PDB file of C-alpha atoms in Angstrom:
ATOM      1  CA  UNK S 113     -91.905  95.249 -37.254  1.00 57.00           C
ATOM      2  CA  UNK S 114     -91.335  97.145 -40.586  1.00 53.00           C
ATOM      3  CA  UNK S 115     -93.289  94.922 -43.219  1.00 91.00           C
ATOM      4  CA  UNK S 116     -92.315  94.685 -46.715  1.00 96.00           C
ATOM      5  CA  UNK S 117     -93.803  92.357 -49.156  1.00 97.00           C
ATOM      6  CA  UNK S 118     -92.508  92.458 -52.762  1.00 97.00           C
ATOM      7  CA  UNK S 119     -93.980  90.305 -55.557  1.00 97.00           C
ATOM      8  CA  UNK S 120     -93.341  87.599 -57.385  1.00 97.00           C
ATOM      9  CA  UNK S 121     -89.229  86.926 -56.037  1.00 96.00           C
ATOM     10  CA  UNK S 122     -88.940  85.369 -59.204  1.00 97.00           C
ATOM     11  CA  UNK S 123     -89.248  86.039 -62.243  1.00 97.00           C
ATOM     12  CA  UNK S 124     -88.212  85.248 -65.702  1.00 97.00           C
ATOM     13  CA  UNK S 125     -89.234  87.250 -68.742  1.00 97.00           C
ATOM     14  CA  UNK S 126     -88.339  87.282 -72.171  1.00 97.00           C
ATOM     15  CA  UNK S 127     -86.212  90.419 -74.202  1.00 97.00           C
ATOM     16  CA  UNK S 128     -88.288  92.715 -75.759  1.00 97.00           C
ATOM     17  CA  UNK S 129     -91.545  91.925 -73.073  1.00 97.00           C
ATOM     18  CA  UNK S 130     -92.960  94.091 -70.166  1.00 97.00           C
ATOM     19  CA  UNK S 131     -92.672  93.077 -66.611  1.00 98.00           C
ATOM     20  CA  UNK S 132     -93.895  95.321 -63.232  1.00 98.00           C
ATOM     21  CA  UNK S 133     -92.693  94.514 -60.325  1.00 98.00           C
ATOM     22  CA  UNK S 134     -94.905  95.246 -57.656  1.00 98.00           C
ATOM     23  CA  UNK S 135     -94.079  95.774 -54.129  1.00 98.00           C
ATOM     24  CA  UNK S 136     -96.047  96.992 -50.297  1.00 98.00           C
ATOM     25  CA  UNK S 137     -95.564  98.438 -47.263  1.00 97.00           C
ATOM     26  CA  UNK S 138     -97.984  98.408 -44.053  1.00 95.00           C
ATOM     27  CA  UNK S 139     -95.677 100.785 -42.467  1.00 90.00           C
ATOM     28  CA  UNK S 140     -97.308 103.293 -42.733  1.00 91.00           C
ATOM     29  CA  UNK S 141     -94.674 105.570 -44.285  1.00 91.00           C
ATOM     30  CA  UNK S 142     -94.419 107.729 -47.002  1.00 91.00           C
ATOM     31  CA  UNK S 143     -90.970 107.379 -48.646  1.00 92.00           C
ATOM     32  CA  UNK S 144     -90.978 104.120 -51.336  1.00 94.00           C
ATOM     33  CA  UNK S 145     -87.110 103.194 -53.114  1.00 95.00           C
ATOM     34  CA  UNK S 146     -87.106 101.208 -56.063  1.00 97.00           C
ATOM     35  CA  UNK S 147     -83.636  99.561 -56.282  1.00 97.00           C
ATOM     36  CA  UNK S 148     -81.245  96.598 -58.590  1.00 97.00           C
ATOM     37  CA  UNK S 149     -78.093  95.335 -56.911  1.00 95.00           C
ATOM     38  CA  UNK S 150     -75.959  93.764 -59.405  1.00 90.00           C
ATOM     39  CA  UNK S 151     -72.481  92.282 -58.523  1.00 82.00           C
ATOM     40  CA  UNK S 152     -70.024  95.068 -59.193  1.00 79.00           C
ATOM     41  CA  UNK S 153     -72.120  97.775 -58.609  1.00 81.00           C
ATOM     42  CA  UNK S 154     -73.818  97.310 -55.254  1.00 86.00           C
ATOM     43  CA  UNK S 155     -76.917  99.036 -54.202  1.00 93.00           C
ATOM     44  CA  UNK S 156     -78.371 101.893 -57.065  1.00 94.00           C
ATOM     45  CA  UNK S 157     -81.582 103.610 -56.896  1.00 94.00           C
ATOM     46  CA  UNK S 158     -83.958 103.458 -59.960  1.00 97.00           C
ATOM     47  CA  UNK S 159     -87.250 105.069 -58.922  1.00 97.00           C
ATOM     48  CA  UNK S 160     -88.369 106.900 -55.158  1.00 94.00           C
ATOM     49  CA  UNK S 161     -91.262 108.676 -54.041  1.00 94.00           C
ATOM     50  CA  UNK S 162     -92.481 110.793 -50.811  1.00 90.00           C
ATOM     51  CA  UNK S 163     -96.611 110.004 -51.693  1.00 92.00           C
ATOM     52  CA  UNK S 164     -98.980 108.535 -53.694  1.00 94.00           C
ATOM     53  CA  UNK S 165    -100.769 109.159 -57.505  1.00 95.00           C
ATOM     54  CA  UNK S 166     -96.182 110.459 -57.482  1.00 94.00           C
ATOM     55  CA  UNK S 167     -93.438 109.360 -58.318  1.00 96.00           C
ATOM     56  CA  UNK S 168     -89.280 111.023 -58.438  1.00 95.00           C
ATOM     57  CA  UNK S 169     -86.219 109.538 -61.160  1.00 95.00           C
ATOM     58  CA  UNK S 170     -83.876 108.117 -58.777  1.00 93.00           C
ATOM     59  CA  UNK S 171     -79.669 107.457 -60.081  1.00 91.00           C
ATOM     60  CA  UNK S 172     -80.601 104.695 -63.062  1.00 95.00           C
ATOM     61  CA  UNK S 173     -83.795 105.714 -63.863  1.00 97.00           C
ATOM     62  CA  UNK S 174     -83.459 105.216 -67.656  1.00 97.00           C
ATOM     63  CA  UNK S 175     -85.909 101.421 -68.617  1.00 97.00           C
ATOM     64  CA  UNK S 176     -88.120 101.763 -66.422  1.00 98.00           C
ATOM     65  CA  UNK S 177     -91.062 103.871 -64.694  1.00 98.00           C
ATOM     66  CA  UNK S 178     -92.551 103.397 -61.150  1.00 98.00           C
ATOM     67  CA  UNK S 179     -96.395 103.785 -60.137  1.00 98.00           C
ATOM     68  CA  UNK S 180     -97.696 104.952 -56.676  1.00 98.00           C
ATOM     69  CA  UNK S 181    -101.223 104.225 -56.503  1.00 97.00           C
ATOM     70  CA  UNK S 182    -101.333 104.088 -52.809  1.00 97.00           C
ATOM     71  CA  UNK S 183     -99.644 104.653 -49.928  1.00 96.00           C
ATOM     72  CA  UNK S 184     -99.232 101.092 -49.313  1.00 97.00           C
ATOM     73  CA  UNK S 185     -98.663 100.411 -53.327  1.00 98.00           C
ATOM     74  CA  UNK S 186     -95.736 100.845 -55.291  1.00 98.00           C
ATOM     75  CA  UNK S 187     -95.228  99.498 -58.461  1.00 98.00           C
ATOM     76  CA  UNK S 188     -92.125  98.633 -61.262  1.00 98.00           C
ATOM     77  CA  UNK S 189     -92.531  98.794 -64.617  1.00 98.00           C
ATOM     78  CA  UNK S 190     -89.767  96.743 -67.226  1.00 97.00           C
ATOM     79  CA  UNK S 191     -91.790  97.875 -70.764  1.00 95.00           C
ATOM     80  CA  UNK S 192     -89.209  96.560 -72.586  1.00 97.00           C
ATOM     81  CA  UNK S 193     -86.831  94.332 -70.320  1.00 97.00           C
ATOM     82  CA  UNK S 194     -84.004  93.953 -71.674  1.00 97.00           C
ATOM     83  CA  UNK S 195     -80.465  91.427 -70.901  1.00 97.00           C
ATOM     84  CA  UNK S 196     -79.121  94.677 -68.813  1.00 96.00           C
ATOM     85  CA  UNK S 197     -81.841  93.694 -67.080  1.00 97.00           C
ATOM     86  CA  UNK S 198     -81.337  91.596 -65.022  1.00 97.00           C
ATOM     87  CA  UNK S 199     -80.723  91.550 -61.786  1.00 97.00           C
ATOM     88  CA  UNK S 200     -81.550  91.213 -58.006  1.00 97.00           C
ATOM     89  CA  UNK S 201     -84.283  94.426 -57.714  1.00 98.00           C
ATOM     90  CA  UNK S 202     -85.421  95.361 -53.682  1.00 98.00           C
ATOM     91  CA  UNK S 203     -87.751  97.381 -52.617  1.00 97.00           C
ATOM     92  CA  UNK S 204     -87.821  99.846 -49.564  1.00 95.00           C
ATOM     93  CA  UNK S 205     -90.291 101.739 -47.332  1.00 94.00           C
ATOM     94  CA  UNK S 206     -88.822 105.475 -45.273  1.00 90.00           C
ATOM     95  CA  UNK S 207     -91.511 107.584 -42.787  1.00 84.00           C
ATOM     96  CA  UNK S 208     -90.941 111.162 -42.709  1.00 66.00           C
ATOM     97  CA  UNK S 209     -88.765 113.315 -41.008  1.00 62.00           C
ATOM     98  CA  UNK S 210     -86.885 111.792 -37.732  1.00 62.00           C
ATOM     99  CA  UNK S 211     -87.174 107.928 -39.273  1.00 63.00           C
ATOM    100  CA  UNK S 212     -84.388 107.899 -41.392  1.00 73.00           C
ATOM    101  CA  UNK S 213     -83.884 103.777 -41.953  1.00 86.00           C
ATOM    102  CA  UNK S 214     -85.302 101.969 -45.115  1.00 90.00           C
ATOM    103  CA  UNK S 215     -86.682  99.310 -44.361  1.00 92.00           C
ATOM    104  CA  UNK S 216     -86.203  96.543 -47.821  1.00 95.00           C
ATOM    105  CA  UNK S 217     -88.572  93.651 -48.543  1.00 97.00           C
ATOM    106  CA  UNK S 218     -86.769  90.055 -49.296  1.00 96.00           C
ATOM    107  CA  UNK S 219     -86.516  90.882 -53.092  1.00 96.00           C
ATOM    108  CA  UNK S 220     -87.415  90.156 -56.621  1.00 97.00           C
ATOM    109  CA  UNK S 221     -84.542  88.524 -59.119  1.00 96.00           C
ATOM    110  CA  UNK S 222     -85.332  88.850 -62.330  1.00 97.00           C
ATOM    111  CA  UNK S 223     -83.610  86.583 -64.870  1.00 97.00           C
ATOM    112  CA  UNK S 224     -83.923  88.374 -69.047  1.00 97.00           C
ATOM    113  CA  UNK S 225     -83.499  86.406 -71.553  1.00 96.00           C
TER     114      UNK S 225
ATOM    115  CA  UNK P 211     -64.396 111.563 -56.363  1.00 52.00           C
ATOM    116  CA  UNK P 212     -68.392 111.608 -54.957  1.00 68.00           C
ATOM    117  CA  UNK P 213     -68.980 107.848 -53.284  1.00 90.00           C
ATOM    118  CA  UNK P 214     -68.820 105.692 -50.775  1.00 94.00           C
ATOM    119  CA  UNK P 215     -66.239 103.448 -50.517  1.00 95.00           C
ATOM    120  CA  UNK P 216     -65.156  99.966 -48.682  1.00 97.00           C
ATOM    121  CA  UNK P 217     -63.019  97.139 -48.300  1.00 96.00           C
ATOM    122  CA  UNK P 218     -64.331  94.437 -50.222  1.00 95.00           C
ATOM    123  CA  UNK P 219     -63.118  91.365 -47.910  1.00 96.00           C
ATOM    124  CA  UNK P 220     -62.347  90.889 -44.450  1.00 97.00           C
ATOM    125  CA  UNK P 221     -61.629  88.760 -42.682  1.00 97.00           C
ATOM    126  CA  UNK P 222     -61.740  87.573 -39.138  1.00 97.00           C
ATOM    127  CA  UNK P 223     -61.502  84.312 -35.633  1.00 97.00           C
ATOM    128  CA  UNK P 224     -64.958  83.989 -34.492  1.00 97.00           C
ATOM    129  CA  UNK P 225     -64.217  85.662 -30.680  1.00 97.00           C
ATOM    130  CA  UNK P 226     -62.420  88.324 -31.013  1.00 97.00           C
ATOM    131  CA  UNK P 227     -63.562  91.508 -33.311  1.00 96.00           C
ATOM    132  CA  UNK P 228     -63.870  92.941 -36.009  1.00 97.00           C
ATOM    133  CA  UNK P 229     -64.082  96.655 -37.909  1.00 98.00           C
ATOM    134  CA  UNK P 230     -65.770  97.352 -40.952  1.00 98.00           C
ATOM    135  CA  UNK P 231     -64.529 100.333 -42.493  1.00 98.00           C
ATOM    136  CA  UNK P 232     -66.324 103.719 -44.820  1.00 98.00           C
ATOM    137  CA  UNK P 233     -64.863 105.932 -46.224  1.00 97.00           C
ATOM    138  CA  UNK P 234     -66.962 109.203 -48.162  1.00 96.00           C
ATOM    139  CA  UNK P 235     -67.328 112.115 -50.237  1.00 92.00           C
ATOM    140  CA  UNK P 236     -70.801 113.171 -51.252  1.00 82.00           C
ATOM    141  CA  UNK P 237     -72.411 116.457 -52.052  1.00 77.00           C
ATOM    142  CA  UNK P 238     -73.907 117.147 -48.785  1.00 81.00           C
ATOM    143  CA  UNK P 239     -74.213 114.806 -45.537  1.00 87.00           C
ATOM    144  CA  UNK P 240     -77.437 114.621 -42.946  1.00 86.00           C
ATOM    145  CA  UNK P 241     -76.844 110.837 -41.260  1.00 91.00           C
ATOM    146  CA  UNK P 242     -74.432 107.766 -42.664  1.00 94.00           C
ATOM    147  CA  UNK P 243     -76.265 103.955 -41.743  1.00 94.00           C
ATOM    148  CA  UNK P 244     -75.443 100.051 -41.712  1.00 96.00           C
ATOM    149  CA  UNK P 245     -77.218  97.727 -43.075  1.00 96.00           C
ATOM    150  CA  UNK P 246     -76.259  93.690 -42.611  1.00 97.00           C
ATOM    151  CA  UNK P 247     -76.819  91.793 -45.916  1.00 96.00           C
ATOM    152  CA  UNK P 248     -76.938  87.674 -46.569  1.00 94.00           C
ATOM    153  CA  UNK P 249     -76.093  86.010 -48.798  1.00 90.00           C
ATOM    154  CA  UNK P 250     -79.402  85.873 -51.873  1.00 89.00           C
ATOM    155  CA  UNK P 251     -80.790  87.803 -48.268  1.00 93.00           C
ATOM    156  CA  UNK P 252     -82.278  91.584 -48.425  1.00 94.00           C
ATOM    157  CA  UNK P 253     -80.275  94.184 -46.592  1.00 96.00           C
ATOM    158  CA  UNK P 254     -81.092  95.007 -42.215  1.00 95.00           C
ATOM    159  CA  UNK P 255     -80.181  97.737 -41.019  1.00 93.00           C
ATOM    160  CA  UNK P 256     -78.050  97.876 -38.093  1.00 94.00           C
ATOM    161  CA  UNK P 257     -77.126 101.389 -37.423  1.00 92.00           C
ATOM    162  CA  UNK P 258     -77.904 105.241 -38.006  1.00 92.00           C
ATOM    163  CA  UNK P 259     -75.196 107.633 -37.209  1.00 93.00           C
ATOM    164  CA  UNK P 260     -75.142 111.536 -37.012  1.00 91.00           C
ATOM    165  CA  UNK P 261     -73.030 113.016 -34.671  1.00 93.00           C
ATOM    166  CA  UNK P 262     -69.296 112.755 -34.565  1.00 96.00           C
ATOM    167  CA  UNK P 263     -68.333 109.889 -32.253  1.00 96.00           C
ATOM    168  CA  UNK P 264     -68.640 106.411 -30.835  1.00 94.00           C
ATOM    169  CA  UNK P 265     -72.271 104.475 -30.369  1.00 91.00           C
ATOM    170  CA  UNK P 266     -72.754 101.435 -28.945  1.00 89.00           C
ATOM    171  CA  UNK P 267     -75.165  99.424 -29.450  1.00 84.00           C
ATOM    172  CA  UNK P 268     -73.257  96.023 -27.898  1.00 85.00           C
ATOM    173  CA  UNK P 269     -72.693  93.157 -30.198  1.00 92.00           C
ATOM    174  CA  UNK P 270     -73.023  96.667 -32.871  1.00 93.00           C
ATOM    175  CA  UNK P 271     -70.514  99.860 -32.519  1.00 96.00           C
ATOM    176  CA  UNK P 272     -70.653 102.369 -35.266  1.00 97.00           C
ATOM    177  CA  UNK P 273     -68.425 105.456 -35.345  1.00 97.00           C
ATOM    178  CA  UNK P 274     -67.985 108.768 -37.628  1.00 97.00           C
ATOM    179  CA  UNK P 275     -65.602 111.430 -38.032  1.00 97.00           C
ATOM    180  CA  UNK P 276     -67.891 113.584 -40.776  1.00 94.00           C
ATOM    181  CA  UNK P 277     -64.933 116.695 -41.141  1.00 94.00           C
ATOM    182  CA  UNK P 278     -62.855 112.878 -42.137  1.00 95.00           C
ATOM    183  CA  UNK P 279     -65.977 111.395 -44.798  1.00 95.00           C
ATOM    184  CA  UNK P 280     -65.080 108.389 -42.269  1.00 96.00           C
ATOM    185  CA  UNK P 281     -67.361 105.817 -40.511  1.00 98.00           C
ATOM    186  CA  UNK P 282     -66.612 102.191 -38.751  1.00 98.00           C
ATOM    187  CA  UNK P 283     -68.490  99.116 -38.061  1.00 98.00           C
ATOM    188  CA  UNK P 284     -67.307  97.268 -35.595  1.00 97.00           C
ATOM    189  CA  UNK P 285     -68.072  94.107 -34.166  1.00 97.00           C
ATOM    190  CA  UNK P 286     -67.632  92.530 -31.215  1.00 95.00           C
ATOM    191  CA  UNK P 287     -67.065  88.443 -30.123  1.00 96.00           C
ATOM    192  CA  UNK P 288     -67.268  87.778 -32.972  1.00 97.00           C
ATOM    193  CA  UNK P 289     -69.868  84.506 -34.173  1.00 97.00           C
ATOM    194  CA  UNK P 290     -70.038  82.095 -37.939  1.00 96.00           C
ATOM    195  CA  UNK P 291     -73.257  84.074 -38.034  1.00 95.00           C
ATOM    196  CA  UNK P 292     -71.821  86.844 -38.185  1.00 97.00           C
ATOM    197  CA  UNK P 293     -70.344  86.432 -41.790  1.00 97.00           C
ATOM    198  CA  UNK P 294     -72.261  88.548 -44.214  1.00 97.00           C
ATOM    199  CA  UNK P 295     -71.883  91.762 -46.342  1.00 97.00           C
ATOM    200  CA  UNK P 296     -71.689  94.609 -44.687  1.00 98.00           C
ATOM    201  CA  UNK P 297     -72.926  98.218 -46.124  1.00 97.00           C
ATOM    202  CA  UNK P 298     -72.407 101.472 -45.249  1.00 96.00           C
ATOM    203  CA  UNK P 299     -74.501 104.212 -46.903  1.00 94.00           C
ATOM    204  CA  UNK P 300     -74.712 108.158 -46.524  1.00 93.00           C
ATOM    205  CA  UNK P 301     -78.257 110.350 -46.875  1.00 88.00           C
ATOM    206  CA  UNK P 302     -77.423 112.980 -49.160  1.00 81.00           C
ATOM    207  CA  UNK P 303     -79.076 117.069 -47.631  1.00 79.00           C
ATOM    208  CA  UNK P 304     -82.252 117.025 -49.607  1.00 73.00           C
ATOM    209  CA  UNK P 305     -86.023 115.758 -49.260  1.00 67.00           C
ATOM    210  CA  UNK P 306     -85.751 113.282 -51.546  1.00 69.00           C
ATOM    211  CA  UNK P 307     -84.059 110.161 -47.752  1.00 72.00           C
ATOM    212  CA  UNK P 308     -81.778 109.167 -50.843  1.00 81.00           C
ATOM    213  CA  UNK P 309     -79.271 106.758 -49.948  1.00 88.00           C
ATOM    214  CA  UNK P 310     -75.557 106.494 -51.803  1.00 90.00           C
ATOM    215  CA  UNK P 311     -74.140 103.369 -50.306  1.00 93.00           C
ATOM    216  CA  UNK P 312     -70.860 101.840 -51.210  1.00 94.00           C
ATOM    217  CA  UNK P 313     -70.842  98.508 -52.577  1.00 94.00           C
ATOM    218  CA  UNK P 314     -70.369  96.546 -49.482  1.00 95.00           C
ATOM    219  CA  UNK P 315     -67.695  94.447 -47.100  1.00 97.00           C
ATOM    220  CA  UNK P 316     -67.704  90.984 -47.220  1.00 96.00           C
ATOM    221  CA  UNK P 317     -67.104  89.552 -43.711  1.00 98.00           C
ATOM    222  CA  UNK P 318     -65.723  86.103 -42.935  1.00 97.00           C
ATOM    223  CA  UNK P 319     -65.756  84.292 -39.822  1.00 97.00           C
ATOM    224  CA  UNK P 320     -62.942  81.753 -39.476  1.00 96.00           C
ATOM    225  CA  UNK P 321     -63.150  79.497 -35.575  1.00 95.00           C
TER     226      UNK P 321
END
């Protein structure tokens, strides 16, 4: 069974503060992704990575940075949190060629005040 | 325009069936996935299809027509616990493994 964990599971942050969301996978997958989910927008891709020490911009990268220090770990960083970044954030991982299923972590509920 | 479209809501009755529709228009196509998402939980993978036709997986079956940009997820012998959101996601061509998600269809199964 695929295993993707996220921390924290929920967080309250202040506007302008720094927030780091962490993701860890034990699937030995090359690909990792960060999504946000909002009512009316569904799941949207923020950043992704297909190898350690490299990240790529997704569809809505503005205001977010990502870091992939190892195959297992992928972080999402909000340097200056804003009210509009209140959302549920999901991390996912998938394998290489022929292993296209994305396995999702439990999500982090972020509230920016 | 480009995107993945699903109806917002669907209602059905326990013991019968439900068909969740998905239409897509994307830059290239390299497979379509269905996920189930319960309120407050993560999406859970159900099925992946890349070839036309019906893929029967028991309780969940999926159909794909690439020429029409259309897929459906068929749930048979519905149970109350099948009440959830069902997400359709299309993988575009390329090396990114990116998925384009629809907004999801909320299925309510009534007794």
